PDB file of C-alpha atoms in Angstrom:
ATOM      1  CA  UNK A   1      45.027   8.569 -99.587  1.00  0.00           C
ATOM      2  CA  UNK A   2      45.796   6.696-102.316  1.00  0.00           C
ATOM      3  CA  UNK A   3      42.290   5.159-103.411  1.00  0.00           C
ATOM      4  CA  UNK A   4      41.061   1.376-103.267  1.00  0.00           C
ATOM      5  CA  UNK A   5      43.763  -0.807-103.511  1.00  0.00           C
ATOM      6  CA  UNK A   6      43.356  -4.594-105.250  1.00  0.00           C
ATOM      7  CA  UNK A   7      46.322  -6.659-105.531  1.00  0.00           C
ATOM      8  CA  UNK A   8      46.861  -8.603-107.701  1.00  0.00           C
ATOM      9  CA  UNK A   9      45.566  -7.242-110.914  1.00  0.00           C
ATOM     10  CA  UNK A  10      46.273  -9.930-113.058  1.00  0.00           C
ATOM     11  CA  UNK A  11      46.140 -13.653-111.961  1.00  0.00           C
ATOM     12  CA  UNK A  12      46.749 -16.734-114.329  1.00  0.00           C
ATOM     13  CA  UNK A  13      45.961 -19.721-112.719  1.00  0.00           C
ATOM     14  CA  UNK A  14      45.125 -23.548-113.447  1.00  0.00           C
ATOM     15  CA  UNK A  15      41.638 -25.108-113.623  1.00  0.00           C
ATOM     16  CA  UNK A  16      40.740 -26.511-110.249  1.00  0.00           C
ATOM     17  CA  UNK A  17      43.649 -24.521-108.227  1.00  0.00           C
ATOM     18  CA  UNK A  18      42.311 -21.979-105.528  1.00  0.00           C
ATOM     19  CA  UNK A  19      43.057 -18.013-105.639  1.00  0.00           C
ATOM     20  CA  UNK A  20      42.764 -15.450-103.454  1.00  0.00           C
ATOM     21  CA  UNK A  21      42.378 -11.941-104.094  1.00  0.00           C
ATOM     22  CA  UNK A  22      43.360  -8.693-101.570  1.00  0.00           C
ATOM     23  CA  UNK A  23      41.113  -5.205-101.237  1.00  0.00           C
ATOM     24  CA  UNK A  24      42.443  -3.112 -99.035  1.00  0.00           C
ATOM     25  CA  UNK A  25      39.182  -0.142 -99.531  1.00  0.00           C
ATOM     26  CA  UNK A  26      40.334   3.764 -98.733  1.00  0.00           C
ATOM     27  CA  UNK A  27      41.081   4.515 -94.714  1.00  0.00           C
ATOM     28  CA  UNK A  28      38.206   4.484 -92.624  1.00  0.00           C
ATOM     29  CA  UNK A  29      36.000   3.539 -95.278  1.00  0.00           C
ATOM     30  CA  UNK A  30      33.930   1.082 -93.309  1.00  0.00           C
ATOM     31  CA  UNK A  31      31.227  -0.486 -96.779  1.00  0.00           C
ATOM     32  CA  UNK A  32      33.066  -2.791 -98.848  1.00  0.00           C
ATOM     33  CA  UNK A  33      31.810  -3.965-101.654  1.00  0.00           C
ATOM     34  CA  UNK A  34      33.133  -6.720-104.231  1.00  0.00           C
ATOM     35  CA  UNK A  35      31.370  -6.854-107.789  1.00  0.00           C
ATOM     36  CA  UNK A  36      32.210  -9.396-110.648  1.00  0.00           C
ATOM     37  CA  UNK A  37      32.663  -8.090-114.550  1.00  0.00           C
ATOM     38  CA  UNK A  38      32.226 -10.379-117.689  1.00  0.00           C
ATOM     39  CA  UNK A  39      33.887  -9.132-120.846  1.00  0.00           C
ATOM     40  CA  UNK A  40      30.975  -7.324-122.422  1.00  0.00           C
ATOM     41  CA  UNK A  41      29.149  -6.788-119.841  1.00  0.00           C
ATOM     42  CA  UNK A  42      28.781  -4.391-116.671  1.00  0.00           C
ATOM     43  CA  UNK A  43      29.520  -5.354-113.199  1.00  0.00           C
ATOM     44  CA  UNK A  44      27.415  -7.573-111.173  1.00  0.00           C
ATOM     45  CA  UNK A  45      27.308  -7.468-107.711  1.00  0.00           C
ATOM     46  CA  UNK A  46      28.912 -10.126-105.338  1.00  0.00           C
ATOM     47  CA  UNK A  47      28.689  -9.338-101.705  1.00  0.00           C
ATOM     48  CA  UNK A  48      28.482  -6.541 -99.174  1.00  0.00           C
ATOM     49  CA  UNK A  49      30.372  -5.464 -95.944  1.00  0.00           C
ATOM     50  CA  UNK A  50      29.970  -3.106 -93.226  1.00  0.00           C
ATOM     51  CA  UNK A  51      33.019  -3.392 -91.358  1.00  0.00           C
ATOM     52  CA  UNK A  52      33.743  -6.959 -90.174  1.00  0.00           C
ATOM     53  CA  UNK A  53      29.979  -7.963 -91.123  1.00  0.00           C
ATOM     54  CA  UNK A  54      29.172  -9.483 -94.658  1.00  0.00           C
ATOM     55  CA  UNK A  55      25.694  -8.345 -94.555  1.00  0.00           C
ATOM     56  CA  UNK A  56      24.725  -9.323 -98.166  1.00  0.00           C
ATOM     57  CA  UNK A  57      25.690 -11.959-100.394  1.00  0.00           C
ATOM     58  CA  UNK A  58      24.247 -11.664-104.017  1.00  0.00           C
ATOM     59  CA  UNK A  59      23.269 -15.347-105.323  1.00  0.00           C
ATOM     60  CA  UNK A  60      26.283 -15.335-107.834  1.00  0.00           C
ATOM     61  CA  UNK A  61      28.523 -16.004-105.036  1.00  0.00           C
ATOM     62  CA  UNK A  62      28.458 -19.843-105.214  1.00  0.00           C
ATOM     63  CA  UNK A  63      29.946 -22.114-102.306  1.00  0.00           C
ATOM     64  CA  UNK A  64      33.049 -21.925-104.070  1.00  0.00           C
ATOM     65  CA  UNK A  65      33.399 -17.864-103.135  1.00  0.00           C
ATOM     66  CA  UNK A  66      33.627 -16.897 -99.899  1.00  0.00           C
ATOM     67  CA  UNK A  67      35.182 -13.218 -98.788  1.00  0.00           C
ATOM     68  CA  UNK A  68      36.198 -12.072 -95.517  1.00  0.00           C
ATOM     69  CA  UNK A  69      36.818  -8.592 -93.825  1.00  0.00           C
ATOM     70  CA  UNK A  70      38.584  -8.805 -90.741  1.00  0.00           C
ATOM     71  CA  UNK A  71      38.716  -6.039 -88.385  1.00  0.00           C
ATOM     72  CA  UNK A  72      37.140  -4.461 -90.937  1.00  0.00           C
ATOM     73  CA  UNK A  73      40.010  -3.437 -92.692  1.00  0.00           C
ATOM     74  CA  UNK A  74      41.220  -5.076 -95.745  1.00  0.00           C
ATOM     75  CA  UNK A  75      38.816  -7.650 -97.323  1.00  0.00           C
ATOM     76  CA  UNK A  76      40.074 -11.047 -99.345  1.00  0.00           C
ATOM     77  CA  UNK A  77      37.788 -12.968-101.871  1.00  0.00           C
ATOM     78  CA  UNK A  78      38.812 -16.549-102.188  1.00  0.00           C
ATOM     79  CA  UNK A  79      37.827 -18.987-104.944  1.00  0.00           C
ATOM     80  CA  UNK A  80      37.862 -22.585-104.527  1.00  0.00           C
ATOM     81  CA  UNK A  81      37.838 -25.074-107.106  1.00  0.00           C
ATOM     82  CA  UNK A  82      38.739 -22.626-110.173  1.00  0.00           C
ATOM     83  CA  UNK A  83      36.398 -23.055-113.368  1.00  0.00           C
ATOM     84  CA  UNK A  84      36.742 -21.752-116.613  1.00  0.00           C
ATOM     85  CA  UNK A  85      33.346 -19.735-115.997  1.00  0.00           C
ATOM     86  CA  UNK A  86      35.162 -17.613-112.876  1.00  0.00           C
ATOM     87  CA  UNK A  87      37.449 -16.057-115.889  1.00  0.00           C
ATOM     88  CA  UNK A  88      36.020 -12.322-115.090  1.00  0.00           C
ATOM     89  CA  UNK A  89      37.520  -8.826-113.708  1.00  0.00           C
ATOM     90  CA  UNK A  90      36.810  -9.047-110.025  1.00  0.00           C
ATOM     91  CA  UNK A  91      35.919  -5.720-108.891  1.00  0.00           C
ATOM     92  CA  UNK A  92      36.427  -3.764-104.846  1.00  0.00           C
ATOM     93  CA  UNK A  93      35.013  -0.622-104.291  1.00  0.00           C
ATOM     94  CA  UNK A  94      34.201   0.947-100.661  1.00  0.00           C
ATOM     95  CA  UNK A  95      32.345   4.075 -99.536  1.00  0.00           C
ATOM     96  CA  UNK A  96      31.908   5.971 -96.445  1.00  0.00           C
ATOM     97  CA  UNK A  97      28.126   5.764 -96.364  1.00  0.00           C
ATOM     98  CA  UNK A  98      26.136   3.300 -97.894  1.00  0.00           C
ATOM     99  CA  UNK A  99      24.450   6.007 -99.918  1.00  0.00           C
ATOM    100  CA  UNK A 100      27.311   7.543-100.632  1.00  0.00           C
ATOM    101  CA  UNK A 101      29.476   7.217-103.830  1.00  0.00           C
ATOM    102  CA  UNK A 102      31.328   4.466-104.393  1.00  0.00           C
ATOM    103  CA  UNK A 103      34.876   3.956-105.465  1.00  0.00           C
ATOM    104  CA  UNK A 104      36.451   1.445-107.303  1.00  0.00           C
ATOM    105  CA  UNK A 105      39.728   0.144-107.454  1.00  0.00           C
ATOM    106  CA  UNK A 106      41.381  -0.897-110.631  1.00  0.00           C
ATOM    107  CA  UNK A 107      40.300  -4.351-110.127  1.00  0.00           C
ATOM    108  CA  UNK A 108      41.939  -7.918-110.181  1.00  0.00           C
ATOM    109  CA  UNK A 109      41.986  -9.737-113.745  1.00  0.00           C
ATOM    110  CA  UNK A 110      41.702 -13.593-113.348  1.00  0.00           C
ATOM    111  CA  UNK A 111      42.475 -16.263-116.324  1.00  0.00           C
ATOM    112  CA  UNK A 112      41.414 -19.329-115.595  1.00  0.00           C
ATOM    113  CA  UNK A 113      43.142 -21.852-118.319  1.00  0.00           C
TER     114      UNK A 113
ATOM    115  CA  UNK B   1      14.302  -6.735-109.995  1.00  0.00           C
ATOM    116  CA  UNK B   2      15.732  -3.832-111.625  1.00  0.00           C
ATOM    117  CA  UNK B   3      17.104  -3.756-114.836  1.00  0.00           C
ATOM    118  CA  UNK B   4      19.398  -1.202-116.973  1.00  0.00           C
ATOM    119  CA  UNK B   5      19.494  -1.663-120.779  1.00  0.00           C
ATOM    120  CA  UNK B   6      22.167   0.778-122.617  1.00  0.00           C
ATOM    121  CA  UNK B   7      21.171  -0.114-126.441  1.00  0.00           C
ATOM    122  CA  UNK B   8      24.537   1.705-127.694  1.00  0.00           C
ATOM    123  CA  UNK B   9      27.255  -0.727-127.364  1.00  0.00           C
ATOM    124  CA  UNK B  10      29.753   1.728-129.133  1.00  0.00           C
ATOM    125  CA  UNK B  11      29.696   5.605-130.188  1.00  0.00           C
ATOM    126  CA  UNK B  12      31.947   7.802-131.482  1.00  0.00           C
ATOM    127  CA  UNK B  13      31.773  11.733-131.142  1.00  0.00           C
ATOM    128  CA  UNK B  14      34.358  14.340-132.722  1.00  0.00           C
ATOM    129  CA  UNK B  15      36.688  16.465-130.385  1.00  0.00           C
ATOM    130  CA  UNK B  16      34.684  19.197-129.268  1.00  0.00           C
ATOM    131  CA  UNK B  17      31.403  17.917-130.705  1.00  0.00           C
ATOM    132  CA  UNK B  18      28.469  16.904-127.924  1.00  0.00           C
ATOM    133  CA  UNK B  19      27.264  13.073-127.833  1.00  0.00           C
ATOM    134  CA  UNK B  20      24.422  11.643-125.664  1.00  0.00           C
ATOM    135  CA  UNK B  21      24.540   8.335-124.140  1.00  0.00           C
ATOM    136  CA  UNK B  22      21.099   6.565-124.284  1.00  0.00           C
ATOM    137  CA  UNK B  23      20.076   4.481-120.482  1.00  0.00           C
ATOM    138  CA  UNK B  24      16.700   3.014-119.341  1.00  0.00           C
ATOM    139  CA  UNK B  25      16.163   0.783-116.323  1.00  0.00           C
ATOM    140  CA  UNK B  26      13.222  -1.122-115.455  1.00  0.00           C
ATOM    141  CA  UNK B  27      12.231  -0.915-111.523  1.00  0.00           C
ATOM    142  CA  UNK B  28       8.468  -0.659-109.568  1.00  0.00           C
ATOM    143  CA  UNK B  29       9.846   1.215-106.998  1.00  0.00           C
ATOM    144  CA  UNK B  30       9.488   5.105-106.809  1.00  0.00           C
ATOM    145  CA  UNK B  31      12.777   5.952-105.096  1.00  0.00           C
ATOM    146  CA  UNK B  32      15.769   5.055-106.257  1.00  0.00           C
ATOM    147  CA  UNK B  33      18.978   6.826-107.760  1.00  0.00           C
ATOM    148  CA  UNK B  34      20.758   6.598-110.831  1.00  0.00           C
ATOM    149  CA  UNK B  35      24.399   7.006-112.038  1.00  0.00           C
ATOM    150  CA  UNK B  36      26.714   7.212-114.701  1.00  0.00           C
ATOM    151  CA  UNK B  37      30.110   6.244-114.272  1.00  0.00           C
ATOM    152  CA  UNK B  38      33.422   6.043-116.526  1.00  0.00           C
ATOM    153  CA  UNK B  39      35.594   3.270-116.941  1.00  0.00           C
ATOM    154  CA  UNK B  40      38.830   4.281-118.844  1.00  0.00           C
ATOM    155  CA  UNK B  41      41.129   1.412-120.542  1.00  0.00           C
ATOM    156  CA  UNK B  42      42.952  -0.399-117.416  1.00  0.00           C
ATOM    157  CA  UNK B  43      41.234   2.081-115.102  1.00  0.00           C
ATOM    158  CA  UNK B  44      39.011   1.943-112.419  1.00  0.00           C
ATOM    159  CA  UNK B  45      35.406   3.003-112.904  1.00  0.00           C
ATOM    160  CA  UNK B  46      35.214   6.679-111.578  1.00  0.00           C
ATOM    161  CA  UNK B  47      31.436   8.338-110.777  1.00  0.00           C
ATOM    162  CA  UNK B  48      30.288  10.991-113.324  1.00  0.00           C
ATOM    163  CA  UNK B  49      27.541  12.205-112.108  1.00  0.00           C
ATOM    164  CA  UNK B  50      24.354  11.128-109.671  1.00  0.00           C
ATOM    165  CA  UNK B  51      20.604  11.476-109.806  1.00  0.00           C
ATOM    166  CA  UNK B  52      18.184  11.204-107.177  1.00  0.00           C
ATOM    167  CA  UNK B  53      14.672   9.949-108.336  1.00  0.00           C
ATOM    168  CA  UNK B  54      12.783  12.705-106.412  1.00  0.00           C
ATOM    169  CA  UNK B  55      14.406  15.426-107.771  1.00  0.00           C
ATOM    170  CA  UNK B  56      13.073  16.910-110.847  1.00  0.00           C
ATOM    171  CA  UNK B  57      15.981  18.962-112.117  1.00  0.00           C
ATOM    172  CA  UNK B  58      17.976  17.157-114.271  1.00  0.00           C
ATOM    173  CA  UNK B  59      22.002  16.972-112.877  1.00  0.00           C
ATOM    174  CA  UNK B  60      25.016  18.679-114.061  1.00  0.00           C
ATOM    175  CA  UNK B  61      28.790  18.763-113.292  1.00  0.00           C
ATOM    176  CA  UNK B  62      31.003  21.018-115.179  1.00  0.00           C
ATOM    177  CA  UNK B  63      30.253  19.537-118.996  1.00  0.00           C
ATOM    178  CA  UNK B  64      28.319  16.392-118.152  1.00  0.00           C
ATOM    179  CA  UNK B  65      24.880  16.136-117.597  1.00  0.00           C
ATOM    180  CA  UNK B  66      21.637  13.952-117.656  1.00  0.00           C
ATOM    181  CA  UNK B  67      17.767  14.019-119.199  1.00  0.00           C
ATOM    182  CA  UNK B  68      16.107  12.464-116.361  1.00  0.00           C
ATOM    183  CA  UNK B  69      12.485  11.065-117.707  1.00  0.00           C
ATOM    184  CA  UNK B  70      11.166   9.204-114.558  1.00  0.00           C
ATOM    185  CA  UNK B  71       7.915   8.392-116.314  1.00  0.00           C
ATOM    186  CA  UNK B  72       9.381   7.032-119.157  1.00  0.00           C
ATOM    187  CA  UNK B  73      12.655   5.421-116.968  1.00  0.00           C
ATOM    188  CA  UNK B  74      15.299   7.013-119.433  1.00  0.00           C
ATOM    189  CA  UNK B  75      18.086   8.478-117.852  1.00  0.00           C
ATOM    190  CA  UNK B  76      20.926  10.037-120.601  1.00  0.00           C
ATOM    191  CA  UNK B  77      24.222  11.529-120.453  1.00  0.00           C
ATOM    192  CA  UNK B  78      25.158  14.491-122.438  1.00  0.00           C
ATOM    193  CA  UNK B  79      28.753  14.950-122.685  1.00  0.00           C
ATOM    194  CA  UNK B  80      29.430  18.613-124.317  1.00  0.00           C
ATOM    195  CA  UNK B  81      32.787  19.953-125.851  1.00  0.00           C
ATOM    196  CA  UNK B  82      34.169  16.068-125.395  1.00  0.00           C
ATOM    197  CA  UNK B  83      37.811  16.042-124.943  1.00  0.00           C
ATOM    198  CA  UNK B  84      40.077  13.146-126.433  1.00  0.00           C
ATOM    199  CA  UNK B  85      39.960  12.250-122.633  1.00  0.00           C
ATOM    200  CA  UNK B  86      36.281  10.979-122.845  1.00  0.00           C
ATOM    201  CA  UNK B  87      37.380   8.029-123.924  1.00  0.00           C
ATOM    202  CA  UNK B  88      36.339   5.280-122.156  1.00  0.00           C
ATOM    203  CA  UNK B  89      33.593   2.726-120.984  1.00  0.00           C
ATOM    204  CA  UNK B  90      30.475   4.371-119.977  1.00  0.00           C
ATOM    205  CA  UNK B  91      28.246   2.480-117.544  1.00  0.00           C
ATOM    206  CA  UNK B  92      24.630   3.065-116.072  1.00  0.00           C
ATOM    207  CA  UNK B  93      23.876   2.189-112.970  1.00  0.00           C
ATOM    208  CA  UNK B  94      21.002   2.320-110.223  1.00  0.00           C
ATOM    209  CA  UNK B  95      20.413   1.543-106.915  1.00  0.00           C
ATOM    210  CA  UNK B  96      17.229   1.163-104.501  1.00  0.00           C
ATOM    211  CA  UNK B  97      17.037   4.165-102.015  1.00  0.00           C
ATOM    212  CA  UNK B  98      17.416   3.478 -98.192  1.00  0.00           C
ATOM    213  CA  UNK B  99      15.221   0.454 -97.330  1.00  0.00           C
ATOM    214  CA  UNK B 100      14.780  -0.588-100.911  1.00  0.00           C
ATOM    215  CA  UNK B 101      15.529  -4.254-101.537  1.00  0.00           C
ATOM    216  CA  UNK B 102      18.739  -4.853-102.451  1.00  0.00           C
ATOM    217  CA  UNK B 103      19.599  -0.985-101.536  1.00  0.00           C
ATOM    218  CA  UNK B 104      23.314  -1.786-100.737  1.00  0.00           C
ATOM    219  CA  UNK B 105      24.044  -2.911-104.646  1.00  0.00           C
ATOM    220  CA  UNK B 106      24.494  -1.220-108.073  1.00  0.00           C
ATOM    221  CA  UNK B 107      22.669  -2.679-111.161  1.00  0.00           C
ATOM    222  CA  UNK B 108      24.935  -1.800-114.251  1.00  0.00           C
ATOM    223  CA  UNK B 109      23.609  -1.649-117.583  1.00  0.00           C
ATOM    224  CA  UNK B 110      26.337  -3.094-120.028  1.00  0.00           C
ATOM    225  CA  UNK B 111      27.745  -0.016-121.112  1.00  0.00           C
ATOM    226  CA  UNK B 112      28.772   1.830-124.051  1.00  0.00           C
ATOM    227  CA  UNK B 113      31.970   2.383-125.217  1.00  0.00           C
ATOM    228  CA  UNK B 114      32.615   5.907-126.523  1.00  0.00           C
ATOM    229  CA  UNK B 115      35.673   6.635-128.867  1.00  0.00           C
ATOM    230  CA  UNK B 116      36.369  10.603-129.414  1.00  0.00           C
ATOM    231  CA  UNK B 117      38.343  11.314-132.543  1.00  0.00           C
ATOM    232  CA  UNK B 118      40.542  14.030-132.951  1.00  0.00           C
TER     233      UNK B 118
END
């Protein structure tokens, strides 16, 4: 088991221009969760999954985010319509329980210029 | 909501020396837990240690360990004997027990970032 894996970990990308970021969460791991950090500040929570179901969305996520988890495997976290304000360290982690400990993975830098 | 205020954005602590990291959170619920975790440079965040709001006794693992004040909503961390290791980004977090609103998420104070010199 090699952990929570986010690819890519750094992303430059243009104003305006879509991304689309990959968790894939440790093996049979069935909570997902995707979290947002700010430089300077701590990570803020995004949205929720327990397997294929997004069953929490924090009010961050903006119509221009939307995530998916099919099969309730790997998740993706897609932003539309890139603004300078999305510039952040985007943030998977998944658990085994949902009151269990969550782990991270190393996280996906994005640069929006 | 909950909120977690860490009012040490930076510390430093000599090898070997102890250091205590200063947390309080703001919630009106009664159950809840608490956490610190560790977020070394180009790392992911790793869990330290956990706290459950109904127990009294404060936790420990191996050099770490908390000073739990539930009435006054301070949670610490106590590193002893800190290693050059320690380094890192230390974050507080909490989270609403099972049925609490918004019990699925972690509310991170903004951590503090702890240098250990040699």
């Amino acid at each position: 088991d090699t952990g929570v894996s986010q690819d890519p970990r750094h992303k430059i990308t243009k104003r305006g221009q879509n991304v689309t970021f990959r968790c894939d969460p440790i093996s049979e791991h069935n909570r997902l969760y995707w979290y947002r950090q700010t430089l300077g500040q701590g990570p803020e929570f995004l949205t929720y999954f327990q397997n294929e179901a997004q069953l929490e969305k924090s009010r961050l996520l903006s119509d221009r985010f939307s995530a998916e988890r099919p099969k309730g495997s790997f998740s993706t976290l897609e932003i539309q319509h890139t603004e300078q304000g999305d510039s952040a360290m985007y943030l998977c982690a998944s658990s085994p329980g949902t009151w269990t400990e969550a782990f991270f993975g190393q996280g996906t830098r994005l640069t929006v210029v | 909501a909950q909120t977690v205020t860490q009012s040490q954005p930076e510390m430093s602590v000599q090898e070997a020396e102890t250091v205590t990291l200063s947390c309080t959170y703001d919630t009106s619920e009664s159950d809840y837990y608490l956490f610190w975790y560790k977020q070394p440079p180009s790392r992911q965040m790793i869990l330290v240690i956990r706290q459950e709001a109904y127990k009294q006794q404060n936790a420990t693992e191996n050099r770490f360990s908390v000073n739990f004040q539930k009435a006054a909503k301070s949670f610490s961390l106590k590193i002893s004997d800190s290693q050059l290791g320690d380094a890192a980004m230390y974050f507080c977090a909490y989270r609403s027990a099972p049925g609490g609103a918004g019990s699925y998420q972690l509310t991170f104070g903004k951590g503090t970032k702890l240098s250990v010199i040699p």
